[in-house]
PDB file of C-alpha atoms in Angstrom:
ATOM      1  CA  MET A   1      10.026 -31.847 -51.448  1.00 42.00           C
ATOM      2  CA  ALA A   2       7.108 -30.342 -50.195  1.00 45.00           C
ATOM      3  CA  GLY A   3       6.194 -26.634 -51.328  1.00 44.00           C
ATOM      4  CA  ALA A   4       7.575 -24.956 -54.168  1.00 43.00           C
ATOM      5  CA  PHE A   5      10.070 -22.155 -53.348  1.00 48.00           C
ATOM      6  CA  ALA A   6      12.949 -20.081 -55.049  1.00 54.00           C
ATOM      7  CA  LEU A   7      16.316 -21.535 -54.183  1.00 62.00           C
ATOM      8  CA  VAL A   8      19.683 -19.729 -55.886  1.00 67.00           C
ATOM      9  CA  LEU A   9      23.047 -20.840 -55.649  1.00 69.00           C
ATOM     10  CA  GLY A  10      25.659 -18.448 -54.764  1.00 62.00           C
ATOM     11  CA  ALA A  11      27.542 -19.461 -57.609  1.00 56.00           C
ATOM     12  CA  SER A  12      24.534 -19.147 -60.164  1.00 57.00           C
ATOM     13  CA  CYS A  13      25.022 -15.467 -59.133  1.00 57.00           C
ATOM     14  CA  ALA A  14      28.602 -14.935 -60.282  1.00 53.00           C
ATOM     15  CA  SER A  15      27.497 -16.135 -63.732  1.00 52.00           C
ATOM     16  CA  THR A  16      25.058 -13.665 -64.326  1.00 52.00           C
ATOM     17  CA  GLN A  17      25.536  -9.816 -65.431  1.00 48.00           C
ATOM     18  CA  LEU A  18      24.760  -8.967 -62.108  1.00 49.00           C
ATOM     19  CA  LEU A  19      28.242  -9.720 -61.068  1.00 49.00           C
ATOM     20  CA  HIS A  20      29.632  -7.120 -63.659  1.00 51.00           C
ATOM     21  CA  HIS A  21      28.708  -4.620 -60.816  1.00 54.00           C
ATOM     22  CA  GLY A  22      29.916  -7.026 -58.217  1.00 58.00           C
ATOM     23  CA  ALA A  23      30.243  -4.225 -55.051  1.00 69.00           C
ATOM     24  CA  LEU A  24      26.361  -3.136 -55.863  1.00 72.00           C
ATOM     25  CA  PHE A  25      25.031  -6.894 -55.920  1.00 70.00           C
ATOM     26  CA  PHE A  26      26.922  -7.585 -52.719  1.00 76.00           C
ATOM     27  CA  PHE A  27      25.750  -4.358 -51.179  1.00 81.00           C
ATOM     28  CA  LEU A  28      22.171  -5.033 -52.212  1.00 84.00           C
ATOM     29  CA  LEU A  29      22.481  -8.877 -51.226  1.00 82.00           C
ATOM     30  CA  GLN A  30      23.237  -7.734 -47.645  1.00 86.00           C
ATOM     31  CA  SER A  31      20.876  -5.064 -47.607  1.00 92.00           C
ATOM     32  CA  LEU A  32      17.856  -7.521 -48.273  1.00 90.00           C
ATOM     33  CA  LYS A  33      19.461  -9.970 -45.931  1.00 90.00           C
ATOM     34  CA  LYS A  34      19.300  -7.312 -42.925  1.00 92.00           C
ATOM     35  CA  GLU A  35      15.441  -6.557 -44.130  1.00 94.00           C
ATOM     36  CA  LYS A  36      14.900 -10.183 -43.672  1.00 92.00           C
ATOM     37  CA  VAL A  37      14.022 -10.344 -47.340  1.00 93.00           C
ATOM     38  CA  LEU A  38      16.706 -13.140 -48.322  1.00 91.00           C
ATOM     39  CA  ARG A  39      18.548 -15.604 -46.198  1.00 93.00           C
ATOM     40  CA  LEU A  40      21.903 -17.134 -47.176  1.00 91.00           C
ATOM     41  CA  PHE A  41      22.805 -20.599 -46.364  1.00 93.00           C
ATOM     42  CA  LYS A  42      26.057 -22.784 -46.342  1.00 91.00           C
ATOM     43  CA  LEU A  43      25.423 -25.899 -48.190  1.00 88.00           C
ATOM     44  CA  ASN A  44      27.594 -29.349 -47.812  1.00 84.00           C
ATOM     45  CA  THR A  45      28.048 -30.100 -51.385  1.00 80.00           C
ATOM     46  CA  GLY A  46      31.499 -28.115 -51.465  1.00 76.00           C
ATOM     47  CA  GLN A  47      33.569 -25.624 -49.585  1.00 74.00           C
ATOM     48  CA  ASP A  48      32.584 -22.294 -51.077  1.00 77.00           C
ATOM     49  CA  ASP A  49      28.544 -23.463 -51.979  1.00 84.00           C
ATOM     50  CA  HIS A  50      25.651 -21.162 -50.398  1.00 85.00           C
ATOM     51  CA  ALA A  51      22.166 -21.006 -51.291  1.00 87.00           C
ATOM     52  CA  ILE A  52      19.808 -17.953 -51.409  1.00 89.00           C
ATOM     53  CA  MET A  53      16.663 -18.211 -50.464  1.00 90.00           C
ATOM     54  CA  PHE A  54      13.555 -16.082 -49.947  1.00 92.00           C
ATOM     55  CA  PHE A  55      13.336 -15.507 -46.311  1.00 94.00           C
ATOM     56  CA  GLU A  56       9.469 -16.207 -46.217  1.00 93.00           C
ATOM     57  CA  ASP A  57       9.992 -19.180 -48.275  1.00 92.00           C
ATOM     58  CA  TYR A  58      12.275 -20.434 -45.918  1.00 93.00           C
ATOM     59  CA  VAL A  59       9.870 -19.839 -43.057  1.00 93.00           C
ATOM     60  CA  ASN A  60       6.851 -22.031 -44.788  1.00 92.00           C
ATOM     61  CA  GLN A  61       9.523 -24.697 -45.407  1.00 91.00           C
ATOM     62  CA  MET A  62      10.639 -24.874 -41.588  1.00 91.00           C
ATOM     63  CA  ASP A  63       6.860 -24.800 -40.582  1.00 90.00           C
ATOM     64  CA  PHE A  64       6.267 -27.751 -43.216  1.00 89.00           C
ATOM     65  CA  ALA A  65       9.543 -29.774 -41.691  1.00 86.00           C
ATOM     66  CA  VAL A  66       7.957 -29.248 -38.203  1.00 87.00           C
ATOM     67  CA  LYS A  67       4.690 -30.856 -39.105  1.00 86.00           C
ATOM     68  CA  LYS A  68       6.357 -33.703 -40.829  1.00 83.00           C
ATOM     69  CA  LEU A  69       8.337 -34.469 -37.875  1.00 80.00           C
ATOM     70  CA  GLY A  70       5.621 -33.930 -35.476  1.00 75.00           C
ATOM     71  CA  ALA A  71       6.040 -32.709 -31.953  1.00 70.00           C
ATOM     72  CA  ARG A  72       6.059 -34.857 -29.183  1.00 76.00           C
ATOM     73  CA  ASN A  73       4.543 -32.486 -26.688  1.00 84.00           C
ATOM     74  CA  GLN A  74       3.805 -28.955 -25.765  1.00 89.00           C
ATOM     75  CA  HIS A  75       7.513 -28.475 -25.042  1.00 91.00           C
ATOM     76  CA  ASP A  76       8.517 -29.312 -28.621  1.00 91.00           C
ATOM     77  CA  MET A  77       6.259 -27.233 -30.445  1.00 92.00           C
ATOM     78  CA  GLU A  78       7.371 -24.303 -27.805  1.00 94.00           C
ATOM     79  CA  VAL A  79      11.061 -25.088 -28.937  1.00 95.00           C
ATOM     80  CA  PHE A  80      10.277 -24.813 -32.708  1.00 94.00           C
ATOM     81  CA  GLU A  81       8.343 -21.670 -31.736  1.00 95.00           C
ATOM     82  CA  TRP A  82      11.362 -20.115 -29.968  1.00 97.00           C
ATOM     83  CA  PHE A  83      13.754 -20.780 -32.872  1.00 97.00           C
ATOM     84  CA  LYS A  84      11.412 -19.143 -35.238  1.00 95.00           C
ATOM     85  CA  VAL A  85      11.002 -16.017 -33.066  1.00 95.00           C
ATOM     86  CA  HIS A  86      14.172 -15.587 -31.105  1.00 97.00           C
ATOM     87  CA  VAL A  87      16.680 -17.301 -33.167  1.00 97.00           C
ATOM     88  CA  ILE A  88      16.038 -16.629 -37.052  1.00 96.00           C
ATOM     89  CA  GLU A  89      14.693 -13.281 -36.859  1.00 94.00           C
ATOM     90  CA  SER A  90      17.500 -11.510 -34.793  1.00 94.00           C
ATOM     91  CA  LYS A  91      20.676 -14.201 -36.146  1.00 96.00           C
ATOM     92  CA  LEU A  92      21.316 -13.435 -39.944  1.00 94.00           C
ATOM     93  CA  ASP A  93      24.539 -15.325 -40.265  1.00 95.00           C
ATOM     94  CA  VAL A  94      24.720 -18.727 -41.980  1.00 95.00           C
ATOM     95  CA  SER A  95      26.598 -20.331 -38.892  1.00 96.00           C
ATOM     96  CA  ILE A  96      25.510 -19.910 -35.108  1.00 97.00           C
ATOM     97  CA  ASP A  97      27.410 -20.667 -31.947  1.00 97.00           C
ATOM     98  CA  HIS A  98      26.035 -23.291 -29.175  1.00 96.00           C
ATOM     99  CA  GLN A  99      26.169 -20.738 -26.510  1.00 96.00           C
ATOM    100  CA  GLU A 100      24.593 -17.810 -28.365  1.00 97.00           C
ATOM    101  CA  LEU A 101      21.811 -20.387 -29.897  1.00 97.00           C
ATOM    102  CA  PHE A 102      21.175 -21.500 -25.826  1.00 96.00           C
ATOM    103  CA  ILE A 103      20.736 -17.470 -25.231  1.00 97.00           C
ATOM    104  CA  LEU A 104      18.544 -16.581 -27.677  1.00 97.00           C
ATOM    105  CA  LEU A 105      16.466 -19.860 -27.473  1.00 97.00           C
ATOM    106  CA  SER A 106      16.096 -19.327 -23.574  1.00 97.00           C
ATOM    107  CA  ALA A 107      14.131 -16.000 -24.555  1.00 96.00           C
ATOM    108  CA  GLY A 108      11.227 -17.984 -24.505  1.00 95.00           C
ATOM    109  CA  GLY A 109      12.176 -20.826 -21.865  1.00 94.00           C
ATOM    110  CA  ASP A 110      14.189 -23.523 -20.281  1.00 94.00           C
ATOM    111  CA  VAL A 111      16.383 -25.002 -22.909  1.00 95.00           C
ATOM    112  CA  THR A 112      18.098 -28.333 -22.653  1.00 95.00           C
ATOM    113  CA  ASP A 113      20.834 -30.334 -25.165  1.00 94.00           C
ATOM    114  CA  GLU A 114      17.353 -32.489 -26.257  1.00 95.00           C
ATOM    115  CA  ASP A 115      15.981 -29.057 -27.778  1.00 95.00           C
ATOM    116  CA  ILE A 116      19.227 -28.648 -29.903  1.00 96.00           C
ATOM    117  CA  THR A 117      18.695 -31.899 -30.816  1.00 94.00           C
ATOM    118  CA  LEU A 118      15.416 -31.806 -31.815  1.00 93.00           C
ATOM    119  CA  LEU A 119      15.914 -28.800 -34.046  1.00 95.00           C
ATOM    120  CA  ILE A 120      18.662 -30.910 -35.600  1.00 94.00           C
ATOM    121  CA  ASN A 121      16.501 -33.576 -36.453  1.00 92.00           C
ATOM    122  CA  ALA A 122      14.193 -31.566 -37.810  1.00 92.00           C
ATOM    123  CA  GLY A 123      16.611 -30.193 -40.671  1.00 93.00           C
ATOM    124  CA  LEU A 124      16.767 -26.711 -38.720  1.00 95.00           C
ATOM    125  CA  LEU A 125      20.417 -26.855 -37.724  1.00 96.00           C
ATOM    126  CA  THR A 126      23.571 -29.152 -38.933  1.00 94.00           C
ATOM    127  CA  ARG A 127      26.626 -29.491 -36.709  1.00 93.00           C
ATOM    128  CA  GLN A 128      29.702 -28.244 -38.225  1.00 92.00           C
ATOM    129  CA  MET A 129      32.280 -30.984 -38.187  1.00 87.00           C
ATOM    130  CA  ILE A 130      35.069 -29.073 -37.737  1.00 88.00           C
ATOM    131  CA  ASP A 131      33.988 -27.271 -34.322  1.00 92.00           C
ATOM    132  CA  PRO A 132      31.105 -29.200 -32.716  1.00 87.00           C
ATOM    133  CA  ASN A 133      30.029 -26.342 -30.875  1.00 93.00           C
ATOM    134  CA  MET A 134      29.288 -24.393 -34.129  1.00 97.00           C
ATOM    135  CA  TYR A 135      26.203 -25.227 -35.995  1.00 97.00           C
ATOM    136  CA  TRP A 136      24.987 -24.292 -39.900  1.00 96.00           C
ATOM    137  CA  PHE A 137      21.643 -23.046 -40.256  1.00 97.00           C
ATOM    138  CA  ALA A 138      19.921 -25.291 -43.097  1.00 95.00           C
ATOM    139  CA  ILE A 139      17.173 -25.725 -45.116  1.00 93.00           C
ATOM    140  CA  PRO A 140      14.610 -28.831 -44.012  1.00 91.00           C
ATOM    141  CA  ASN A 141      13.852 -31.059 -46.573  1.00 87.00           C
ATOM    142  CA  ILE A 142      16.695 -30.391 -49.143  1.00 87.00           C
ATOM    143  CA  GLY A 143      18.545 -33.350 -49.442  1.00 86.00           C
ATOM    144  CA  SER A 144      16.781 -34.464 -52.823  1.00 87.00           C
ATOM    145  CA  VAL A 145      18.202 -31.189 -54.204  1.00 87.00           C
ATOM    146  CA  LEU A 146      21.683 -31.295 -52.998  1.00 88.00           C
ATOM    147  CA  LYS A 147      21.839 -34.781 -54.016  1.00 92.00           C
ATOM    148  CA  GLY A 148      20.699 -33.485 -57.710  1.00 92.00           C
ATOM    149  CA  LEU A 149      23.058 -30.404 -57.519  1.00 90.00           C
ATOM    150  CA  SER A 150      25.807 -32.779 -57.114  1.00 92.00           C
ATOM    151  CA  GLN A 151      25.081 -35.378 -59.451  1.00 95.00           C
ATOM    152  CA  GLY A 152      24.395 -32.953 -62.175  1.00 94.00           C
ATOM    153  CA  ARG A 153      27.364 -31.366 -61.857  1.00 94.00           C
ATOM    154  CA  LYS A 154      29.591 -34.598 -62.324  1.00 95.00           C
ATOM    155  CA  GLU A 155      27.414 -35.766 -65.129  1.00 96.00           C
ATOM    156  CA  LEU A 156      27.827 -32.392 -66.911  1.00 96.00           C
ATOM    157  CA  LEU A 157      31.530 -32.100 -66.268  1.00 96.00           C
ATOM    158  CA  SER A 158      31.855 -35.791 -67.558  1.00 96.00           C
ATOM    159  CA  PHE A 159      30.197 -35.250 -70.788  1.00 96.00           C
ATOM    160  CA  LEU A 160      32.410 -32.284 -71.576  1.00 97.00           C
ATOM    161  CA  ASN A 161      35.747 -34.116 -70.562  1.00 96.00           C
ATOM    162  CA  ARG A 162      34.384 -36.980 -73.057  1.00 96.00           C
ATOM    163  CA  ARG A 163      34.355 -34.562 -75.793  1.00 95.00           C
ATOM    164  CA  LYS A 164      37.409 -34.171 -78.070  1.00 93.00           C
ATOM    165  CA  TYR A 165      38.149 -30.137 -77.133  1.00 94.00           C
ATOM    166  CA  LYS A 166      35.981 -30.836 -73.888  1.00 96.00           C
ATOM    167  CA  GLU A 167      33.672 -27.704 -75.331  1.00 96.00           C
ATOM    168  CA  MET A 168      29.973 -27.274 -76.808  1.00 96.00           C
ATOM    169  CA  LEU A 169      28.132 -24.426 -78.075  1.00 96.00           C
ATOM    170  CA  LEU A 170      26.073 -23.036 -75.213  1.00 95.00           C
ATOM    171  CA  ALA A 171      22.501 -23.308 -77.252  1.00 95.00           C
ATOM    172  CA  SER A 172      23.389 -27.000 -78.068  1.00 95.00           C
ATOM    173  CA  LEU A 173      24.411 -27.882 -74.020  1.00 95.00           C
ATOM    174  CA  GLU A 174      21.251 -26.345 -72.449  1.00 94.00           C
ATOM    175  CA  LYS A 175      19.102 -28.903 -74.499  1.00 94.00           C
ATOM    176  CA  LYS A 176      20.875 -31.644 -73.172  1.00 93.00           C
ATOM    177  CA  ARG A 177      18.840 -33.938 -70.703  1.00 93.00           C
ATOM    178  CA  LEU A 178      20.665 -34.940 -67.285  1.00 94.00           C
ATOM    179  CA  ARG A 179      19.932 -38.566 -66.213  1.00 93.00           C
ATOM    180  CA  LEU A 180      20.904 -37.879 -62.782  1.00 92.00           C
ATOM    181  CA  SER A 181      19.477 -34.758 -61.548  1.00 92.00           C
ATOM    182  CA  PRO A 182      16.202 -33.458 -61.403  1.00 89.00           C
ATOM    183  CA  LEU A 183      17.106 -29.707 -61.822  1.00 89.00           C
ATOM    184  CA  ASP A 184      17.570 -28.179 -65.219  1.00 92.00           C
ATOM    185  CA  THR A 185      20.741 -28.173 -67.235  1.00 94.00           C
ATOM    186  CA  ARG A 186      20.626 -24.255 -66.975  1.00 92.00           C
ATOM    187  CA  PHE A 187      20.948 -24.529 -63.406  1.00 90.00           C
ATOM    188  CA  HIS A 188      23.737 -26.632 -63.653  1.00 92.00           C
ATOM    189  CA  LEU A 189      25.459 -24.305 -66.392  1.00 93.00           C
ATOM    190  CA  ARG A 190      24.972 -21.455 -64.218  1.00 89.00           C
ATOM    191  CA  ASP A 191      26.297 -23.164 -61.275  1.00 88.00           C
ATOM    192  CA  LEU A 192      29.515 -24.372 -62.910  1.00 91.00           C
ATOM    193  CA  ILE A 193      30.274 -21.159 -64.948  1.00 89.00           C
ATOM    194  CA  GLY A 194      30.076 -19.189 -61.665  1.00 83.00           C
ATOM    195  CA  SER A 195      32.299 -21.689 -59.476  1.00 83.00           C
ATOM    196  CA  GLY A 196      35.352 -21.433 -62.609  1.00 86.00           C
ATOM    197  CA  HIS A 197      34.716 -25.238 -63.629  1.00 91.00           C
ATOM    198  CA  LEU A 198      33.395 -24.097 -67.192  1.00 94.00           C
ATOM    199  CA  LYS A 199      34.261 -20.745 -69.173  1.00 93.00           C
ATOM    200  CA  VAL A 200      32.184 -19.451 -71.620  1.00 93.00           C
ATOM    201  CA  LEU A 201      33.621 -17.958 -75.113  1.00 94.00           C
ATOM    202  CA  GLN A 202      32.329 -15.757 -77.640  1.00 94.00           C
ATOM    203  CA  THR A 203      32.714 -17.277 -81.359  1.00 95.00           C
ATOM    204  CA  PRO A 204      31.299 -16.547 -84.607  1.00 95.00           C
ATOM    205  CA  SER A 205      29.076 -19.944 -84.417  1.00 94.00           C
ATOM    206  CA  GLY A 206      27.654 -18.538 -80.444  1.00 94.00           C
ATOM    207  CA  MET A 207      28.671 -18.981 -76.716  1.00 94.00           C
ATOM    208  CA  LEU A 208      30.701 -21.517 -76.531  1.00 96.00           C
ATOM    209  CA  VAL A 209      31.463 -23.478 -73.193  1.00 96.00           C
ATOM    210  CA  ARG A 210      34.187 -25.208 -72.132  1.00 96.00           C
ATOM    211  CA  VAL A 211      35.822 -27.060 -69.339  1.00 96.00           C
ATOM    212  CA  SER A 212      38.310 -24.636 -67.676  1.00 93.00           C
ATOM    213  CA  LYS A 213      41.804 -26.172 -67.073  1.00 82.00           C
ATOM    214  CA  ASP A 214      43.071 -27.085 -63.389  1.00 63.00           C
TER     215      ASP A 214
END
């Protein structure tokens, strides 16, 4: 993926000390969203999967995606600019409906359904399966990360499930290299602990990670 940027999973936050002060954490998150410091995204890797990204990083990633796609004409470039100025600057939710999207884009000029398709092809929007009139805001060029996230989860859980007691010391587990994911093992551990798939126990030998019972 082009350009480095900070990306944090919502579930990973749930595994940190921040959530010992849960109300404060979510208050700060909402405040940073309103101040356009952070932006929240719904991911397609799981029902409750969300990502948190610096707003500036998202804009930079969007600009790169637009350059990579290539505009066919001046109008295409204008549509991308309208999306940046009139949509993402004012709509801070993870989703937007078709009518509101049209209204916000129209602040820049005449909009057609082809313009919406252009934004989808650039990876800026994804259409919701259960309601075709709703769109998720998307992070462009994130496909390889999501693939690694999904495969890393499966590999780590499969590894622990094959152990006799489905557990391992955290310090040892963090050193394990995953074959199917480019993401760090610690990233996956925080994700799986935060989502409840794994739990952590304090033992005389150190922190122990164990597969949660269904």
